[in-house]
Structure formats: structure tokens, C-alpha cells
CSV table of N, CA and C in Angstrom, one decimal:
chain,number,residue,atom,x,y,z
F,26,GLN,N,1.1,-1.2,0.2
F,26,GLN,CA,-0.1,-0.3,0.1
F,26,GLN,C,1.4,0.8,0.2
F,27,VAL,N,0.9,1.7,-1.3
F,27,VAL,CA,1.1,3.2,-1.2
F,27,VAL,C,0.6,4.2,-0.2
F,28,GLN,N,2.0,5.1,0.7
F,28,GLN,CA,2.0,5.9,2.1
F,28,GLN,C,2.3,7.2,1.6
F,29,LEU,N,1.8,8.1,1.9
F,29,LEU,CA,2.6,9.8,1.8
F,29,LEU,C,2.4,9.7,2.7
F,30,GLU,N,3.7,10.7,3.4
F,30,GLU,CA,4.3,11.7,4.6
F,30,GLU,C,4.1,12.5,4.2
F,31,GLU,N,3.4,13.6,4.9
F,31,GLU,CA,3.6,15.7,4.2
F,31,GLU,C,4.2,15.5,5.4
F,32,ARG,N,6.1,16.6,5.9
F,32,ARG,CA,6.3,17.4,6.7
F,32,ARG,C,6.9,18.5,6.4
F,33,GLY,N,6.2,20.1,7.4
F,33,GLY,CA,7.2,20.6,7.1
F,33,GLY,C,6.2,22.0,7.2
F,34,GLY,N,5.1,21.6,7.4
F,34,GLY,CA,4.4,23.1,7.7
F,34,GLY,C,4.4,23.7,8.6
F,35,GLY,N,4.0,25.0,9.2
F,35,GLY,CA,4.3,25.9,10.0
F,35,GLY,C,3.6,27.4,9.1
F,36,LEU,N,3.7,28.7,10.3
F,36,LEU,CA,3.7,29.4,10.1
F,36,LEU,C,4.7,30.7,9.9
F,37,VAL,N,5.0,31.3,9.0
F,37,VAL,CA,5.3,31.9,8.5
F,37,VAL,C,5.4,33.2,8.0
F,38,GLN,N,6.1,34.5,8.0
F,38,GLN,CA,6.3,36.4,7.7
F,38,GLN,C,6.4,35.4,6.9
F,39,THR,N,5.1,37.4,5.4
F,39,THR,CA,5.7,37.4,4.5
F,39,THR,C,7.3,37.2,4.0
F,40,GLY,N,8.0,36.8,2.6
F,40,GLY,CA,9.1,37.3,3.1
F,40,GLY,C,9.8,35.6,3.4
F,41,GLY,N,9.1,34.9,4.2
F,41,GLY,CA,9.9,34.2,4.9
F,41,GLY,C,9.8,33.0,4.0
F,42,SER,N,11.1,31.9,4.2
F,42,SER,CA,10.5,30.2,3.8
F,42,SER,C,10.5,29.0,4.0
F,43,LEU,N,10.0,28.7,4.1
F,43,LEU,CA,9.2,27.1,4.8
F,43,LEU,C,10.1,26.3,3.5
F,44,ARG,N,10.1,24.6,3.8
F,44,ARG,CA,10.8,23.7,3.1
F,44,ARG,C,10.0,22.2,3.7
F,45,LEU,N,9.2,21.8,2.9
F,45,LEU,CA,8.2,21.4,2.7
F,45,LEU,C,9.1,19.4,1.9
F,46,SER,N,8.4,18.2,2.3
F,46,SER,CA,8.9,17.0,2.1
F,46,SER,C,7.2,16.0,2.0
F,47,CYS,N,7.6,15.3,1.6
F,47,CYS,CA,7.2,14.1,0.7
F,47,CYS,C,8.0,13.1,1.7
F,48,VAL,N,7.2,12.6,2.0
F,48,VAL,CA,8.3,10.8,2.1
F,48,VAL,C,7.5,9.9,1.6
F,49,VAL,N,7.8,8.7,0.8
F,49,VAL,CA,7.1,7.9,-0.3
F,49,VAL,C,7.5,6.7,0.8
F,50,SER,N,6.5,5.6,0.8
F,50,SER,CA,6.4,4.3,1.0
F,50,SER,C,4.9,3.3,0.3
F,51,GLY,N,6.3,2.4,0.1
F,51,GLY,CA,4.7,1.0,-0.4
F,51,GLY,C,4.6,1.4,-2.1
F,52,ARG,N,6.2,2.2,-3.4
F,52,ARG,CA,6.0,1.0,-4.5
F,52,ARG,C,7.3,1.9,-4.8
F,53,THR,N,7.9,1.5,-5.9
F,53,THR,CA,9.8,1.8,-5.7
F,53,THR,C,9.2,3.3,-6.3
F,54,PHE,N,10.5,3.8,-5.4
F,54,PHE,CA,10.8,5.5,-5.4
F,54,PHE,C,11.3,5.7,-6.5
F,55,ALA,N,12.1,4.9,-7.2
F,55,ALA,CA,13.0,5.5,-8.3
F,55,ALA,C,12.1,5.5,-9.7
F,56,THR,N,10.2,5.4,-9.7
F,56,THR,CA,9.8,5.1,-11.2
F,56,THR,C,8.1,5.4,-10.4
F,57,THR,N,8.8,6.1,-9.4
F,57,THR,CA,7.5,7.5,-9.2
F,57,THR,C,7.4,8.9,-9.7
F,58,ALA,N,6.6,9.3,-9.6
F,58,ALA,CA,6.6,10.9,-9.6
F,58,ALA,C,6.1,11.7,-9.0
F,59,VAL,N,6.8,12.4,-8.3
F,59,VAL,CA,5.1,13.1,-6.8
F,59,VAL,C,5.1,14.4,-7.3
F,60,ALA,N,3.9,15.5,-7.3
F,60,ALA,CA,3.3,16.5,-6.7
F,60,ALA,C,3.0,17.0,-5.8
F,61,TRP,N,2.7,18.1,-5.7
F,61,TRP,CA,3.1,19.1,-4.8
F,61,TRP,C,1.4,19.9,-5.2
F,62,PHE,N,0.1,19.6,-4.4
F,62,PHE,CA,-1.5,20.8,-5.1
F,62,PHE,C,-1.1,21.1,-3.6
F,63,ARG,N,-2.2,21.9,-3.3
F,63,ARG,CA,-1.8,23.1,-2.6
F,63,ARG,C,-4.1,23.5,-2.1
F,64,GLN,N,-4.9,24.1,-1.4
F,64,GLN,CA,-6.0,23.9,-1.1
F,64,GLN,C,-6.0,24.7,-0.4
F,65,ALA,N,-5.8,26.7,-0.9
F,65,ALA,CA,-6.8,27.1,0.0
F,65,ALA,C,-8.6,27.1,0.5
F,66,LEU,N,-8.5,27.8,1.7
F,66,LEU,CA,-10.1,28.3,1.6
F,66,LEU,C,-10.6,28.4,0.6
F,67,GLY,N,-11.9,28.3,0.8
F,67,GLY,CA,-13.5,27.7,-0.2
F,67,GLY,C,-12.2,28.2,-1.7
F,68,LYS,N,-11.1,27.0,-2.2
F,68,LYS,CA,-10.3,27.4,-2.9
F,68,LYS,C,-10.6,25.8,-3.7
F,69,ASP,N,-10.2,25.9,-4.9
F,69,ASP,CA,-10.0,24.2,-5.5
F,69,ASP,C,-8.4,24.0,-5.1
F,70,ARG,N,-8.4,22.7,-5.3
F,70,ARG,CA,-7.3,22.3,-5.0
F,70,ARG,C,-6.1,22.2,-5.4
F,71,GLU,N,-5.2,23.3,-6.1
F,71,GLU,CA,-4.9,24.0,-7.5
F,71,GLU,C,-3.7,22.7,-7.5
F,72,PHE,N,-2.5,22.8,-8.4
F,72,PHE,CA,-1.4,22.2,-8.9
F,72,PHE,C,-0.3,23.2,-8.7
F,73,VAL,N,1.1,23.3,-7.8
F,73,VAL,CA,2.0,24.0,-7.2
F,73,VAL,C,3.9,23.1,-7.9
F,74,ALA,N,3.3,22.3,-7.6
F,74,ALA,CA,5.3,21.7,-9.1
F,74,ALA,C,5.2,20.2,-8.4
F,75,GLY,N,5.7,20.2,-9.8
F,75,GLY,CA,5.7,18.0,-10.2
F,75,GLY,C,7.4,17.9,-10.1
F,76,ILE,N,7.7,16.2,-9.9
F,76,ILE,CA,9.0,16.0,-10.7
F,76,ILE,C,8.6,14.9,-10.7
F,77,ASN,N,9.7,14.8,-12.4
F,77,ASN,CA,9.6,13.3,-12.3
F,77,ASN,C,10.5,11.7,-12.7
F,78,TYR,N,10.5,10.9,-12.9
F,78,TYR,CA,10.9,9.6,-11.8
F,78,TYR,C,12.8,9.9,-11.8
F,79,SER,N,12.9,10.7,-12.6
F,79,SER,CA,14.5,10.9,-13.2
F,79,SER,C,15.1,12.0,-12.3
F,80,GLY,N,13.4,13.4,-11.8
F,80,GLY,CA,13.8,14.1,-11.7
F,80,GLY,C,14.6,15.8,-12.8
F,81,GLY,N,15.0,14.7,-13.4
F,81,GLY,CA,15.1,15.7,-14.9
F,81,GLY,C,13.9,16.5,-15.2
F,82,ILE,N,12.5,16.4,-15.0
F,82,ILE,CA,11.0,17.8,-15.2
F,82,ILE,C,11.1,17.5,-14.6
F,83,THR,N,10.7,18.8,-13.9
F,83,THR,CA,9.9,19.8,-12.7
F,83,THR,C,8.7,21.0,-13.2
F,84,PRO,N,7.4,20.4,-13.3
F,84,PRO,CA,7.0,21.6,-14.0
F,84,PRO,C,6.6,22.3,-13.0
F,85,TYR,N,6.4,24.0,-12.8
F,85,TYR,CA,5.8,24.2,-12.3
F,85,TYR,C,4.1,25.3,-12.5
F,86,ALA,N,3.7,25.5,-12.0
F,86,ALA,CA,2.9,26.3,-11.8
F,86,ALA,C,3.4,27.8,-11.8
F,87,ASP,N,2.6,28.5,-12.7
F,87,ASP,CA,3.5,29.9,-12.9
F,87,ASP,C,3.3,30.9,-11.9
F,88,SER,N,2.3,31.0,-10.8
F,88,SER,CA,2.7,31.2,-9.7
F,88,SER,C,3.4,31.4,-8.4
F,89,VAL,N,4.2,29.8,-9.0
F,89,VAL,CA,5.4,30.4,-7.5
F,89,VAL,C,6.9,30.2,-8.7
F,90,LYS,N,6.4,30.2,-9.8
F,90,LYS,CA,7.7,29.9,-10.6
F,90,LYS,C,9.0,30.7,-9.8
F,91,ASN,N,10.4,30.5,-9.6
F,91,ASN,CA,11.4,31.2,-9.5
F,91,ASN,C,10.6,31.7,-7.9
F,92,ARG,N,10.3,30.7,-7.3
F,92,ARG,CA,10.6,30.9,-5.7
F,92,ARG,C,10.4,29.9,-5.0
F,93,PHE,N,10.2,28.8,-6.1
F,93,PHE,CA,9.5,27.4,-5.2
F,93,PHE,C,10.7,26.3,-6.1
F,94,THR,N,11.1,25.7,-5.9
F,94,THR,CA,12.2,24.0,-6.3
F,94,THR,C,11.5,23.3,-5.7
F,95,ILE,N,11.3,22.4,-6.2
F,95,ILE,CA,11.0,20.8,-5.9
F,95,ILE,C,12.7,20.0,-6.3
F,96,TYR,N,13.3,19.4,-5.7
F,96,TYR,CA,13.4,17.4,-5.7
F,96,TYR,C,14.3,16.8,-4.8
F,97,ARG,N,14.0,15.8,-5.2
F,97,ARG,CA,14.0,14.6,-5.0
F,97,ARG,C,15.5,13.7,-4.1
F,98,ASP,N,15.1,13.0,-3.7
F,98,ASP,CA,16.6,12.3,-2.2
F,98,ASP,C,16.0,11.0,-2.5
F,99,ASN,N,16.6,10.5,-3.5
F,99,ASN,CA,16.6,9.1,-4.1
F,99,ASN,C,17.2,7.9,-2.6
F,100,ALA,N,18.4,8.1,-1.8
F,100,ALA,CA,18.3,7.0,-1.2
F,100,ALA,C,17.1,7.5,0.8
F,101,GLU,N,16.7,8.4,0.5
F,101,GLU,CA,15.9,9.2,1.4
F,101,GLU,C,14.3,9.1,1.2
F,102,ASN,N,14.2,8.5,-0.1
F,102,ASN,CA,12.6,8.4,-0.7
F,102,ASN,C,11.7,9.5,-0.2
F,103,THR,N,12.1,10.4,-0.7
F,103,THR,CA,11.8,11.8,-0.3
F,103,THR,C,11.5,13.3,-1.2
F,104,VAL,N,10.4,14.0,-1.4
F,104,VAL,CA,10.8,14.7,-2.6
F,104,VAL,C,10.6,16.0,-1.5
F,105,HIS,N,11.1,16.9,-2.1
F,105,HIS,CA,11.0,17.8,-1.5
F,105,HIS,C,10.6,19.3,-1.7
F,106,MET,N,10.2,20.5,-2.1
F,106,MET,CA,10.1,21.6,-1.7
F,106,MET,C,10.6,22.2,-1.0
F,107,GLN,N,11.1,23.3,-1.8
F,107,GLN,CA,11.9,24.5,-1.0
F,107,GLN,C,11.2,26.0,-1.5
F,108,MET,N,10.4,26.8,-0.1
F,108,MET,CA,9.7,27.3,-0.8
F,108,MET,C,9.9,29.0,-0.2
F,109,ASN,N,10.5,29.8,-1.8
F,109,ASN,CA,11.3,31.0,-1.1
F,109,ASN,C,10.2,32.4,-0.7
F,110,SER,N,10.4,33.1,-0.5
F,110,SER,CA,9.7,34.6,-0.9
F,110,SER,C,8.7,34.8,-0.8
F,111,LEU,N,7.4,33.5,0.3
F,111,LEU,CA,6.3,33.5,1.2
F,111,LEU,C,5.2,34.8,0.8
F,112,LYS,N,4.5,34.2,0.0
F,112,LYS,CA,2.9,35.5,0.0
F,112,LYS,C,2.2,35.1,0.8
F,113,PRO,N,0.8,35.3,1.4
F,113,PRO,CA,-0.4,35.6,2.0
F,113,PRO,C,-0.7,34.6,1.5
F,114,GLU,N,-1.3,35.1,0.2
F,114,GLU,CA,-1.5,33.8,-1.6
F,114,GLU,C,-0.8,32.3,-1.7
F,115,ASP,N,0.1,32.3,-0.3
F,115,ASP,CA,0.3,31.0,-0.5
F,115,ASP,C,0.3,30.5,0.1
F,116,THR,N,-0.8,30.6,1.6
F,116,THR,CA,-1.8,29.9,2.0
F,116,THR,C,-2.4,28.8,1.5
F,117,ALA,N,-2.2,28.0,2.5
F,117,ALA,CA,-3.2,26.7,2.1
F,117,ALA,C,-2.6,25.0,2.7
F,118,VAL,N,-3.2,24.6,2.6
F,118,VAL,CA,-3.0,23.2,2.4
F,118,VAL,C,-2.1,22.1,1.6
F,119,TYR,N,-1.1,21.9,1.7
F,119,TYR,CA,-0.4,21.6,0.6
F,119,TYR,C,-0.1,20.0,0.1
F,120,TYR,N,-0.6,18.9,-0.5
F,120,TYR,CA,-1.2,17.8,-0.2
F,120,TYR,C,0.1,17.0,-1.8
F,121,CYS,N,1.1,16.1,-1.1
F,121,CYS,CA,0.8,15.3,-2.0
F,121,CYS,C,0.4,14.3,-2.4
F,122,ALA,N,1.3,13.8,-3.6
F,122,ALA,CA,0.0,13.3,-4.7
F,122,ALA,C,1.6,11.9,-5.1
F,123,ALA,N,1.7,11.2,-5.6
F,123,ALA,CA,2.2,9.8,-5.9
F,123,ALA,C,1.3,9.3,-7.0
F,124,ARG,N,2.6,9.3,-8.7
F,124,ARG,CA,1.7,8.7,-10.2
F,124,ARG,C,3.1,8.0,-10.7
F,125,PRO,N,3.0,7.1,-11.1
F,125,PRO,CA,3.8,6.3,-11.9
F,125,PRO,C,4.7,7.4,-13.1
F,126,MET,N,6.2,7.3,-12.6
F,126,MET,CA,7.2,7.9,-13.7
F,126,MET,C,7.3,9.2,-13.8
F,127,GLU,N,5.4,10.0,-14.8
F,127,GLU,CA,5.4,11.6,-15.2
F,127,GLU,C,4.5,11.6,-14.6
F,128,PRO,N,5.2,13.3,-14.4
F,128,PRO,CA,4.2,14.1,-12.9
F,128,PRO,C,2.7,14.4,-14.1
F,129,THR,N,1.6,14.7,-13.9
F,129,THR,CA,0.5,15.8,-14.3
F,129,THR,C,0.2,16.6,-13.4
F,130,ARG,N,-0.3,18.4,-14.3
F,130,ARG,CA,-0.6,19.3,-13.4
F,130,ARG,C,-2.2,18.8,-13.1
F,131,THR,N,-3.1,17.2,-12.7
F,131,THR,CA,-4.6,17.0,-13.2
F,131,THR,C,-4.7,16.3,-11.2
F,132,SER,N,-5.5,16.8,-10.9
F,132,SER,CA,-4.5,16.2,-9.3
F,132,SER,C,-5.7,14.8,-10.1
F,133,THR,N,-6.8,14.6,-10.2
F,133,THR,CA,-7.7,13.3,-11.0
F,133,THR,C,-7.0,12.7,-11.5
F,134,SER,N,-5.5,12.9,-11.8
F,134,SER,CA,-3.9,11.2,-12.3
F,134,SER,C,-3.6,11.0,-11.2
F,135,TYR,N,-3.7,11.6,-10.1
F,135,TYR,CA,-2.9,10.9,-8.6
F,135,TYR,C,-3.9,10.1,-8.0
F,136,THR,N,-4.1,8.8,-7.8
F,136,THR,CA,-4.9,8.0,-6.8
F,136,THR,C,-4.2,8.1,-5.0
F,137,ASN,N,-2.6,8.8,-5.0
F,137,ASN,CA,-2.1,8.2,-4.4
F,137,ASN,C,-1.8,9.5,-3.3
F,138,TRP,N,-2.5,10.5,-2.0
F,138,TRP,CA,-2.1,11.5,-1.4
F,138,TRP,C,-2.0,11.5,-0.6
F,139,GLY,N,-1.4,12.8,0.3
F,139,GLY,CA,-0.7,12.5,1.6
F,139,GLY,C,-1.7,12.9,2.7
F,140,GLN,N,-1.6,13.4,3.5
F,140,GLN,CA,-3.2,14.1,4.7
F,140,GLN,C,-3.4,15.3,4.7
F,141,GLY,N,-2.2,15.9,3.3
F,141,GLY,CA,-1.5,17.4,3.9
F,141,GLY,C,-1.0,18.8,4.9
F,142,THR,N,-0.1,18.8,4.9
F,142,THR,CA,0.1,19.7,5.5
F,142,THR,C,-0.2,21.6,6.0
F,143,GLN,N,-0.2,22.1,6.7
F,143,GLN,CA,-1.1,23.5,6.4
F,143,GLN,C,-0.1,24.3,6.5
F,144,VAL,N,-0.1,25.6,5.5
F,144,VAL,CA,0.7,26.9,5.4
F,144,VAL,C,0.3,27.8,5.7
F,145,THR,N,0.4,28.9,7.2
F,145,THR,CA,-0.2,29.7,6.7
F,145,THR,C,1.2,31.1,6.7
F,146,VAL,N,0.7,31.7,6.0
F,146,VAL,CA,1.7,33.1,5.9
F,146,VAL,C,1.7,34.3,6.1
F,147,SER,N,1.3,34.4,7.0
F,147,SER,CA,1.6,35.9,7.3
F,147,SER,C,1.9,36.9,7.5
F,148,SER,N,0.8,38.7,7.0
F,148,SER,CA,1.4,39.6,6.3
F,148,SER,C,2.2,40.9,7.5
């Protein structure tokens, strides 16, 4: 059974940084793509960033490009997302999701999800 565990959420001031981590278990990490989605209160879940099985393809949402960096640590079966220059509009519950090989921007293409971690950016 595939399990995803998010770590690293919290409260930060505008302009600050956080690193989220997604630990993957129950499937071969080397053939797993991982994506981060987020859902703000009253809004739909949206794609934030993804990384393919090799780490060579990393799509980002326009709203986070050049501020967020996604990367993988194959030795730890973990995908990290470094979030810099955080803004109040980044406030949301962040979820990681997994699927085989390549990420997509569509939440319905993922069958494995973590429980989510809250990120709050104060102004």
C-alpha cells in the first residue's frame, strides 16, 4: 500500500521560507513521480509543482515559478519543495501526490495522496 507523509508546514511571515517534504513508502521510489498541490480555504485544489521519476522534469505553476524549487532525495525516498519569498496568497493546505513515472498538473490523475500540511503566511 502506497503511503505519503508530508512534513514541514507551519507559520511564516511574508518573505520567509519553508521546506516541505513528502516521504513515499509502499512503491518503488525510482519509478515514482510526485507532485505538490495546494488548497486554500474556499478554493479548488491547484497544482503547485511536480517532479518526474528521474528528477529531470520539474513543472511549476506560474504563481510559484522562481520562488519554489522541487527536488528529490532518492536515498531517503523523499521529495522536497523549498519555498522562498512566501506571500500571503501561498497560504493553503499543501498535499503531495504520487503516480508512476511522470507528473501531471491534473489532480484526478493521482490515486495516492498524503493527508496534507498547513502553510500559513502572515502579512
